[in-house]
PDB file of C-alpha atoms in Angstrom:
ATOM      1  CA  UNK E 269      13.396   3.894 -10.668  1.00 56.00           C
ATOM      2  CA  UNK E 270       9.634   4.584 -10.334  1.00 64.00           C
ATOM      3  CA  UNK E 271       9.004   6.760  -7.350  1.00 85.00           C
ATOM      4  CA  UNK E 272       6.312   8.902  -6.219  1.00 91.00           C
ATOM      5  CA  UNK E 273       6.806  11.685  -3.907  1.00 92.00           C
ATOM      6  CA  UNK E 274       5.320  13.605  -1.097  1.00 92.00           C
ATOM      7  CA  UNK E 275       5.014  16.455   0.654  1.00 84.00           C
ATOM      8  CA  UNK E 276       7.245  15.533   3.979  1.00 74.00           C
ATOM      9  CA  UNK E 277       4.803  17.012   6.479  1.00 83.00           C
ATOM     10  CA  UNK E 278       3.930  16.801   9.306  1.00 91.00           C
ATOM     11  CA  UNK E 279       0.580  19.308   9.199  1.00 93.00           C
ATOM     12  CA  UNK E 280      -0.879  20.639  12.597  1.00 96.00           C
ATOM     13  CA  UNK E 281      -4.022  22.136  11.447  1.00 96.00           C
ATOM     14  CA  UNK E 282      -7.108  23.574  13.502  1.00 97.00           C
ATOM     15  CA  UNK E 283     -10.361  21.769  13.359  1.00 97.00           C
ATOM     16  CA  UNK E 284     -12.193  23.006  10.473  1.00 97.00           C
ATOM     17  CA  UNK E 285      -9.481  23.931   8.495  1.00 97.00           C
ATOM     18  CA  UNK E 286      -8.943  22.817   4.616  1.00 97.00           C
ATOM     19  CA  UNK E 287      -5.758  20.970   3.927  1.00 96.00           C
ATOM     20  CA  UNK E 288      -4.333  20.120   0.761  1.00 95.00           C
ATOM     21  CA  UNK E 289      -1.950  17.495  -0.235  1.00 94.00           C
ATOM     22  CA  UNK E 290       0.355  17.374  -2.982  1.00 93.00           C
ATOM     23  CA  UNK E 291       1.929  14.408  -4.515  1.00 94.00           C
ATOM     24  CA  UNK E 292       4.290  14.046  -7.640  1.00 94.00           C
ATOM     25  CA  UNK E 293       5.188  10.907  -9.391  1.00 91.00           C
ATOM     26  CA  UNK E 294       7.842  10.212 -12.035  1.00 88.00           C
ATOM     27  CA  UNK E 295       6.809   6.826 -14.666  1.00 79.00           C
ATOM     28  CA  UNK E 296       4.431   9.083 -17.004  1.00 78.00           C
ATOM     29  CA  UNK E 297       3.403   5.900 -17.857  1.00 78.00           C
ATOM     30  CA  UNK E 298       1.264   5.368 -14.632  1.00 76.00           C
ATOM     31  CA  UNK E 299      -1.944   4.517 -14.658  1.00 76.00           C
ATOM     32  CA  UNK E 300      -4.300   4.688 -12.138  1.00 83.00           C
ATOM     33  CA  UNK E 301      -3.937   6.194  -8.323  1.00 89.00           C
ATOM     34  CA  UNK E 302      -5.265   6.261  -5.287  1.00 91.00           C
ATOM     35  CA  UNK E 303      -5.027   8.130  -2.224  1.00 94.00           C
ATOM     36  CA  UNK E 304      -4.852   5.735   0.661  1.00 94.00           C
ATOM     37  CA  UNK E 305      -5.911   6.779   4.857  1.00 96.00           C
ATOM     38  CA  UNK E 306      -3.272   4.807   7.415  1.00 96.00           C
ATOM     39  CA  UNK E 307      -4.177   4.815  11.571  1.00 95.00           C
ATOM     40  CA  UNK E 308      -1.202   4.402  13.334  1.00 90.00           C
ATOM     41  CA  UNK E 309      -0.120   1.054  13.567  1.00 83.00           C
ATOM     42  CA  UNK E 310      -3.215  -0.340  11.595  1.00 93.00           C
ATOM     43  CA  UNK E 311      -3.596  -1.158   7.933  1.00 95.00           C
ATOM     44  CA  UNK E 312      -3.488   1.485   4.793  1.00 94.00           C
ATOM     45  CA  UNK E 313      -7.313   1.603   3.507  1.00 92.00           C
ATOM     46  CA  UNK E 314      -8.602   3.205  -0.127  1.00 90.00           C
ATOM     47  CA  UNK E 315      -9.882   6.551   0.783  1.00 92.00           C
ATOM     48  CA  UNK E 316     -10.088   7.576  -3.056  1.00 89.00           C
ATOM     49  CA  UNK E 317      -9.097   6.562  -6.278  1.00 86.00           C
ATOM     50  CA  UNK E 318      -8.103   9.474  -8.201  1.00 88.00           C
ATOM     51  CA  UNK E 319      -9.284   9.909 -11.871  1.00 79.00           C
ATOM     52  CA  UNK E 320      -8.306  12.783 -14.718  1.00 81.00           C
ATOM     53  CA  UNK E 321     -11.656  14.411 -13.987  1.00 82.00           C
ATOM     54  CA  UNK E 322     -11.283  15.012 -10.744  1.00 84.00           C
ATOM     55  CA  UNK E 323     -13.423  13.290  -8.246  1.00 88.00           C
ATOM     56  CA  UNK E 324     -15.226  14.150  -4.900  1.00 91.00           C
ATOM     57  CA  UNK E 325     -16.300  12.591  -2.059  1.00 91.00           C
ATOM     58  CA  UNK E 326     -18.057  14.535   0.437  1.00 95.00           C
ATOM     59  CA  UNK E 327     -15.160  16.915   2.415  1.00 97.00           C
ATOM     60  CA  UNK E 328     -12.418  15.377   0.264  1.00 96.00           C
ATOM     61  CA  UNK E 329     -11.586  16.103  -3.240  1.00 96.00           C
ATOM     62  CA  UNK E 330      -8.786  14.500  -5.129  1.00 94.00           C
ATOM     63  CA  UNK E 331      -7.652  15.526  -8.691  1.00 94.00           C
ATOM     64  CA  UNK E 332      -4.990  14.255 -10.948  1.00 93.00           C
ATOM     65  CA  UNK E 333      -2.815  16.539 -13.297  1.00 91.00           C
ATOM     66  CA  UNK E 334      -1.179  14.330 -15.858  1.00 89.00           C
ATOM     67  CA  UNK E 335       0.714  17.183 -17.730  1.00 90.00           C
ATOM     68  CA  UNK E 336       2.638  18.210 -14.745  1.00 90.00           C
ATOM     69  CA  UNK E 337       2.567  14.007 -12.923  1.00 91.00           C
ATOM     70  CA  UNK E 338       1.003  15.282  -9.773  1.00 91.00           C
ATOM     71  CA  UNK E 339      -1.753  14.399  -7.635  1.00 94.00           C
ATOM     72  CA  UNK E 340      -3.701  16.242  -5.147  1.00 95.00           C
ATOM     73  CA  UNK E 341      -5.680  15.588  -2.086  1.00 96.00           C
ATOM     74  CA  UNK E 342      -7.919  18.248  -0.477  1.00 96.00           C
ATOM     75  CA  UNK E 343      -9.836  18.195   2.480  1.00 97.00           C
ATOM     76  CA  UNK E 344     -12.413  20.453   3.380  1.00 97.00           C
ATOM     77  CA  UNK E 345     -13.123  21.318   7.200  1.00 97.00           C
ATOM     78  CA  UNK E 346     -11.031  18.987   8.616  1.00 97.00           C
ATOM     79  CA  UNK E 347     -12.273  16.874  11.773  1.00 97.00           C
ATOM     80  CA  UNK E 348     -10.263  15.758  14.370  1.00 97.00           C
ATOM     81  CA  UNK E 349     -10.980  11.835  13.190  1.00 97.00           C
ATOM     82  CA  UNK E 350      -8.990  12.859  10.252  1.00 97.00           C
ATOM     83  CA  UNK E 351      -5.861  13.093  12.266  1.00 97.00           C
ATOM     84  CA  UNK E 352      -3.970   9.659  10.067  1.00 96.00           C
ATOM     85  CA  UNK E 353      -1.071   9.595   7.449  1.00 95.00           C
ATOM     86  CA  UNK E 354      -2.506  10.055   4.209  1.00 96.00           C
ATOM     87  CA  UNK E 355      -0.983   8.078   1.163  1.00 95.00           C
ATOM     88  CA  UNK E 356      -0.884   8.732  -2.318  1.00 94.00           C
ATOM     89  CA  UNK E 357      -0.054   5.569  -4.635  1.00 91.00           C
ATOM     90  CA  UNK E 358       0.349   5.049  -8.383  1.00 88.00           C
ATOM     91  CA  UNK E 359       0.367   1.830 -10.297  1.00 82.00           C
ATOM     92  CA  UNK E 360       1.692   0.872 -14.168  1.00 75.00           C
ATOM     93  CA  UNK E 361       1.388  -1.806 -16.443  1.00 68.00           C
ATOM     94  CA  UNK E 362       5.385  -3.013 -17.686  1.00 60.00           C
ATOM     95  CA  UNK E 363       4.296  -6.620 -18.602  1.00 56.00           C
ATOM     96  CA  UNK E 364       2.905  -6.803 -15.345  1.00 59.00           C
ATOM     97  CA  UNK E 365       1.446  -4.025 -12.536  1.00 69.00           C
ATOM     98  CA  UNK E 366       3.735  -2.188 -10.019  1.00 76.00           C
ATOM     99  CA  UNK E 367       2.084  -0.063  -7.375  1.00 80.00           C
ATOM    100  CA  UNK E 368       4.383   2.006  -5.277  1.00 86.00           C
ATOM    101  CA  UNK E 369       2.756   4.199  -2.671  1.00 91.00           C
ATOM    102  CA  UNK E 370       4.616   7.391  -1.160  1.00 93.00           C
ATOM    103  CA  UNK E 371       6.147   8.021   2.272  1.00 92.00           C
ATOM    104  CA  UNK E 372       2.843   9.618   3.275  1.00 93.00           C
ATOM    105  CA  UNK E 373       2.092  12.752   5.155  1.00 93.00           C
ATOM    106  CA  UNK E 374       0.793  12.817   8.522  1.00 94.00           C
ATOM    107  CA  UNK E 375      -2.072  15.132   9.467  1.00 96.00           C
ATOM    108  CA  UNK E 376      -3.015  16.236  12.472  1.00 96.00           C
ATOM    109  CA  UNK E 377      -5.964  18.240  13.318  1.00 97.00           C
ATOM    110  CA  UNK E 378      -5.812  20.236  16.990  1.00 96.00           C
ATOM    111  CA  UNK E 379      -9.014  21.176  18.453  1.00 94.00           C
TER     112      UNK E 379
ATOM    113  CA  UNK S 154     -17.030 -10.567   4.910  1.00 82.00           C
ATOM    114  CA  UNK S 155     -14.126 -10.181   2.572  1.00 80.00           C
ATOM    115  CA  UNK S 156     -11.120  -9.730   4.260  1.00 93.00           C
ATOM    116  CA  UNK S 157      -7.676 -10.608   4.314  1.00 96.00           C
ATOM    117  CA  UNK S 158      -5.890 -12.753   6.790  1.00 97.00           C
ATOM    118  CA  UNK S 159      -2.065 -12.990   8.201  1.00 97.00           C
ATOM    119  CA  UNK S 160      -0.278 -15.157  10.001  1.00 97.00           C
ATOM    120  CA  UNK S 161       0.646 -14.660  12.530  1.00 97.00           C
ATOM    121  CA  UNK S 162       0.373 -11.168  13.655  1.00 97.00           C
ATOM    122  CA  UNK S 163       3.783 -10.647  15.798  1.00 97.00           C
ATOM    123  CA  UNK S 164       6.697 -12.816  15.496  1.00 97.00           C
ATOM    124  CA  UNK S 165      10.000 -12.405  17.659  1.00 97.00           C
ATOM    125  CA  UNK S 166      12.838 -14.854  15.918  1.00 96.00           C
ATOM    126  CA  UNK S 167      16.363 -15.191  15.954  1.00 96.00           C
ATOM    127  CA  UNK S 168      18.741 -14.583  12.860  1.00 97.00           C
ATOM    128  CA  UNK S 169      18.887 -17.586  10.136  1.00 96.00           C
ATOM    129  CA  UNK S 170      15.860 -19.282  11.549  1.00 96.00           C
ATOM    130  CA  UNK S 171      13.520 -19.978   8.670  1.00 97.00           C
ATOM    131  CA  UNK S 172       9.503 -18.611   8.663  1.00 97.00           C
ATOM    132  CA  UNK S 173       6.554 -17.800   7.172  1.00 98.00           C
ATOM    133  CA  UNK S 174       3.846 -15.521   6.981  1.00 98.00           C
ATOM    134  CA  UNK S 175       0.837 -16.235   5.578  1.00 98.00           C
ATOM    135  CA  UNK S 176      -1.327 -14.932   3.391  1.00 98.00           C
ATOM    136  CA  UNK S 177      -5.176 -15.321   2.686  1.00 98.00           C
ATOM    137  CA  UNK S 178      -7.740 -13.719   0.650  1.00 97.00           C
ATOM    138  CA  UNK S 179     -11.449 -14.517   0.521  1.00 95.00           C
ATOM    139  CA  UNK S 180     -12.487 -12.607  -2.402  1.00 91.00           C
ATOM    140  CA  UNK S 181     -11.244 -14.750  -5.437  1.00 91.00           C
ATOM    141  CA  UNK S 182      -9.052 -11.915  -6.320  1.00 90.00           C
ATOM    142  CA  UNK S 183      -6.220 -12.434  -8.821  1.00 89.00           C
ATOM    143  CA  UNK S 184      -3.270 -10.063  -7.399  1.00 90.00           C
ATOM    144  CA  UNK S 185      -1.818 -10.236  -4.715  1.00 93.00           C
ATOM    145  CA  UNK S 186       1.070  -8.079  -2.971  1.00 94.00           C
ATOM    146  CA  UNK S 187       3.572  -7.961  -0.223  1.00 96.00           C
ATOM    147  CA  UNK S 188       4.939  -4.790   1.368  1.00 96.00           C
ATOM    148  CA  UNK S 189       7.220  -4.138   4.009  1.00 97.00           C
ATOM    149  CA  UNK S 190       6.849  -0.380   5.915  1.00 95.00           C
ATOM    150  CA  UNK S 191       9.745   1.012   7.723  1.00 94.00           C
ATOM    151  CA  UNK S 192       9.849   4.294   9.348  1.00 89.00           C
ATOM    152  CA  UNK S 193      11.285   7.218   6.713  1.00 85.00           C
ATOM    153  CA  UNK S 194      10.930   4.536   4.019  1.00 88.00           C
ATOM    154  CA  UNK S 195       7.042   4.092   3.828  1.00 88.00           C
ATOM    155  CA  UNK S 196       5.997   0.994   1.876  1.00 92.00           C
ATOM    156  CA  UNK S 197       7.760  -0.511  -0.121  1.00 93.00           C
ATOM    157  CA  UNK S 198       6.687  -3.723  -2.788  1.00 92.00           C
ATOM    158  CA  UNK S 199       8.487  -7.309  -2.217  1.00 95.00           C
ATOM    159  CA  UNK S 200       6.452  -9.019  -4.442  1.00 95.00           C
ATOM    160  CA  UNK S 201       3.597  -9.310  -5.810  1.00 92.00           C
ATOM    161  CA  UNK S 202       1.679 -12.333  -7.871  1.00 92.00           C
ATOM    162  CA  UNK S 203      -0.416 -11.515 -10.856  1.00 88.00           C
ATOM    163  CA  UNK S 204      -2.401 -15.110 -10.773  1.00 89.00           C
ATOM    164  CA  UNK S 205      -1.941 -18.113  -9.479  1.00 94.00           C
ATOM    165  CA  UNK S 206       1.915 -19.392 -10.383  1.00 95.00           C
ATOM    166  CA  UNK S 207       2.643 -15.888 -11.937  1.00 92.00           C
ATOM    167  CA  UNK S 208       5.363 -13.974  -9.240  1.00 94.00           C
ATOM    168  CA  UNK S 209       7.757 -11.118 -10.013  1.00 91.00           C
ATOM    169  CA  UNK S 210       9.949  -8.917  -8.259  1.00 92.00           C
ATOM    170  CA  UNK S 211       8.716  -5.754  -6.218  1.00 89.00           C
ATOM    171  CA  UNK S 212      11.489  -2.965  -5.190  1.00 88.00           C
ATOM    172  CA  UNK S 213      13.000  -4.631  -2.214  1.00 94.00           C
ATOM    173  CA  UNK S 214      12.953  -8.562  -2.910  1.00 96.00           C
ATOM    174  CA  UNK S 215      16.318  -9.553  -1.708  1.00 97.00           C
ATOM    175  CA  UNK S 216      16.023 -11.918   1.139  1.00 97.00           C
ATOM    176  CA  UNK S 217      12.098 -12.813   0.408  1.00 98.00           C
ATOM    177  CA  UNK S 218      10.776 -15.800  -0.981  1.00 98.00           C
ATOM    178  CA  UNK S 219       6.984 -16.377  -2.295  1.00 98.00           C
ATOM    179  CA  UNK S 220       4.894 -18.674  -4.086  1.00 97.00           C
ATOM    180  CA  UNK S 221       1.027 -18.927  -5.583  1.00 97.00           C
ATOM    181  CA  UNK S 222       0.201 -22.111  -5.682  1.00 97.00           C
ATOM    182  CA  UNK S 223      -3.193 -21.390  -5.156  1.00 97.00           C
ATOM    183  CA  UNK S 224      -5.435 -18.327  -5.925  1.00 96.00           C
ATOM    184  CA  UNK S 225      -6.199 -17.612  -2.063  1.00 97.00           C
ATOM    185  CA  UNK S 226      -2.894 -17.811  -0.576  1.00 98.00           C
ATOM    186  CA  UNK S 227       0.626 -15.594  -0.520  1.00 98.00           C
ATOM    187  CA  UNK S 228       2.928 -17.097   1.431  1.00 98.00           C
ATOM    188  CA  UNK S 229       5.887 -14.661   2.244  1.00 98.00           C
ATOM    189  CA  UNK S 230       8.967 -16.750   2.814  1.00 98.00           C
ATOM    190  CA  UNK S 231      12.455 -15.884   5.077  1.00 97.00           C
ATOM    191  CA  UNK S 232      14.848 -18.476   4.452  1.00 96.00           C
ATOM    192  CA  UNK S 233      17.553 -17.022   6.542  1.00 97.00           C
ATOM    193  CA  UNK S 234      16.121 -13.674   8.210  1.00 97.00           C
ATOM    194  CA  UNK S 235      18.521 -11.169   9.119  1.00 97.00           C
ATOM    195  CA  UNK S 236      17.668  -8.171  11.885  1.00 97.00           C
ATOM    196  CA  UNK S 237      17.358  -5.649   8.666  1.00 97.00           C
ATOM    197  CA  UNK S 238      14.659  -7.428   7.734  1.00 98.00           C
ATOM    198  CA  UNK S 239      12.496  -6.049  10.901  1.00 97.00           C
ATOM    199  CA  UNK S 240       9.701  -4.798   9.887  1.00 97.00           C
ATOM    200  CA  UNK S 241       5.828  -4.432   9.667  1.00 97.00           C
ATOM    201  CA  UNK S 242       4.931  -6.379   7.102  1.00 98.00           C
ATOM    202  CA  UNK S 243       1.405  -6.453   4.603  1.00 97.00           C
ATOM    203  CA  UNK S 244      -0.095  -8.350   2.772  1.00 97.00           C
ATOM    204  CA  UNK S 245      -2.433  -6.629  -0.161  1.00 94.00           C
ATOM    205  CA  UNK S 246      -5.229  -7.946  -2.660  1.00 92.00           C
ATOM    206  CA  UNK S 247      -6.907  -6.430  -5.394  1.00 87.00           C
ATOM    207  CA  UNK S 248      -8.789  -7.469  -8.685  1.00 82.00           C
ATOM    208  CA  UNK S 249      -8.028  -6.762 -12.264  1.00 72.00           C
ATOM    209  CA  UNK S 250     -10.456  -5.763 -14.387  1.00 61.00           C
ATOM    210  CA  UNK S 251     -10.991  -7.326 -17.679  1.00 47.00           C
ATOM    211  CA  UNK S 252      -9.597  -4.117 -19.337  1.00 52.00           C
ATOM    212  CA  UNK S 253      -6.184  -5.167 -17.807  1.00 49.00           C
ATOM    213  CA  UNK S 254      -6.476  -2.264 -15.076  1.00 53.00           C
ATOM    214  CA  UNK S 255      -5.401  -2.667 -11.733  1.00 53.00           C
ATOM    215  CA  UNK S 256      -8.807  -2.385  -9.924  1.00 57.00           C
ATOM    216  CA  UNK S 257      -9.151   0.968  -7.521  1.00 57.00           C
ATOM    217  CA  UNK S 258      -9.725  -1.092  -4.040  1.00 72.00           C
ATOM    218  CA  UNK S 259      -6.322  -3.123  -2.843  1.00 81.00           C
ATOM    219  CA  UNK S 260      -7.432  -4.290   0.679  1.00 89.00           C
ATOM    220  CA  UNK S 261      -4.250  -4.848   3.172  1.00 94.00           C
ATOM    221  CA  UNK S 262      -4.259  -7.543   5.636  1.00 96.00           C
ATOM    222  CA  UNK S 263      -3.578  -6.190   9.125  1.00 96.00           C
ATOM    223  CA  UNK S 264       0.272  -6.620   9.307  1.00 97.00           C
ATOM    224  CA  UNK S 265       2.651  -8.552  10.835  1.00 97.00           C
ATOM    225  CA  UNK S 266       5.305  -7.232  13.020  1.00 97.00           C
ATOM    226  CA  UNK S 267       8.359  -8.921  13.082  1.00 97.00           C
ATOM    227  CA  UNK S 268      11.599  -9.012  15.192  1.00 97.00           C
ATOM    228  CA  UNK S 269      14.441 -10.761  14.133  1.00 97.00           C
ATOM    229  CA  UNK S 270      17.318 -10.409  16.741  1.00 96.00           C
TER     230      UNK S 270
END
């Protein structure tokens, strides 16, 4: 079975704050991932892909670690609008592409 | 605007009574997904279609029926829902590259909640 795995959360953090989230997945044949924002009760969106040089966007860095099959997901002086349940997601190619997302990890940032 | 669409957004039926929730994509993408998310169980793949007549098996497909009969649509099929199946569904497209890749944006539809009692 393919899963991928997350910290269980949740995480009550201060405004401003950095955060980091950690994510470990088990085909070592995956591919590409993504970390994905979800809004209560509303749709997952892309909030990064995550490739093996590490990538940054603005307060949010993600990085990828193949030797160890984790992903991370850092975010740099947190705002309250980032209070959502962050999900990390990997996808493989076995005649035909699987994604399977984690549990996800709510964050909530306090003022 | 590219978007996908479901139908219909909240449903409240009764066990054994047959639906469908539709699926629409405007963006001539090629894959399309379904997921169901359930508290402590986060989403989890029915199905998803490669192209158009190309379906396979997710994690959790018992119960769930599709088809691709035509590049835009994902129909998600019940034949005979039972209350386990309560859920918030999605519906998910993305592109594939020509390299064979899955592409890095998979837009999600906005859900459908369902009831079955």
């Amino acid at each position: 079975r393919k899963e991928v795995e997350q910290d269980p959360g949740p995480f009550n953090v201060p405004e401003g704050a950095t955060v980091a989230f950690n994510c470990t997945y088990s085909n070592s044949a995956s591919q590409s991932f993504f970390w994905y924002r979800q809004d209560c009760r509303k749709e997952p969106k892309l909030l990064m892909s995550v490739y093996s040089s590490g990538n940054e966007d603005g307060r949010f860095t993600a990085q990828l670690n193949r030797a160890s099959q984790y992903i991370s997901l850092l975010i740099r002086d947190s705002k309250l609008s980032d209070s959502a349940t962050y999900l990390c997601a990997a996808s493989w190619r076995a005649g035909s592409y699987q994604l399977t997302f984690g549990k996800g990890t709510k964050l909530s940032v306090i003022p | 605007e590219a978007q996908v669409t479901q139908n219909p957004r909240y449903l409240i039926t009764v066990t054994g009574k047959k639906l469908t929730v539709t699926c629409s994509q405007n963006m001539n993408h090629e894959y399309m997904s379904w997921y169901r998310q359930d508290p402590g169980l986060g989403l989890r793949q029915i199905y998803y279609s490669m192209n158009v007549e190309v379906t396979d098996k997710g994690d959790v497909p018992e119960g769930y029926k599709v088809s691709r009969k035509e590049k835009r649509n994902f129909p998600l099929i019940l034949e005979s829902p039972s209350p386990n199946q309560t859920s918030l569904y999605f519906c998910a497209s993305s592109s594939t590259r020509t390299s064979g890749r899955l592409a890095d944006t998979q837009y999600f539809g906005p859900g459908t909640r369902l009831t079955v009692l």
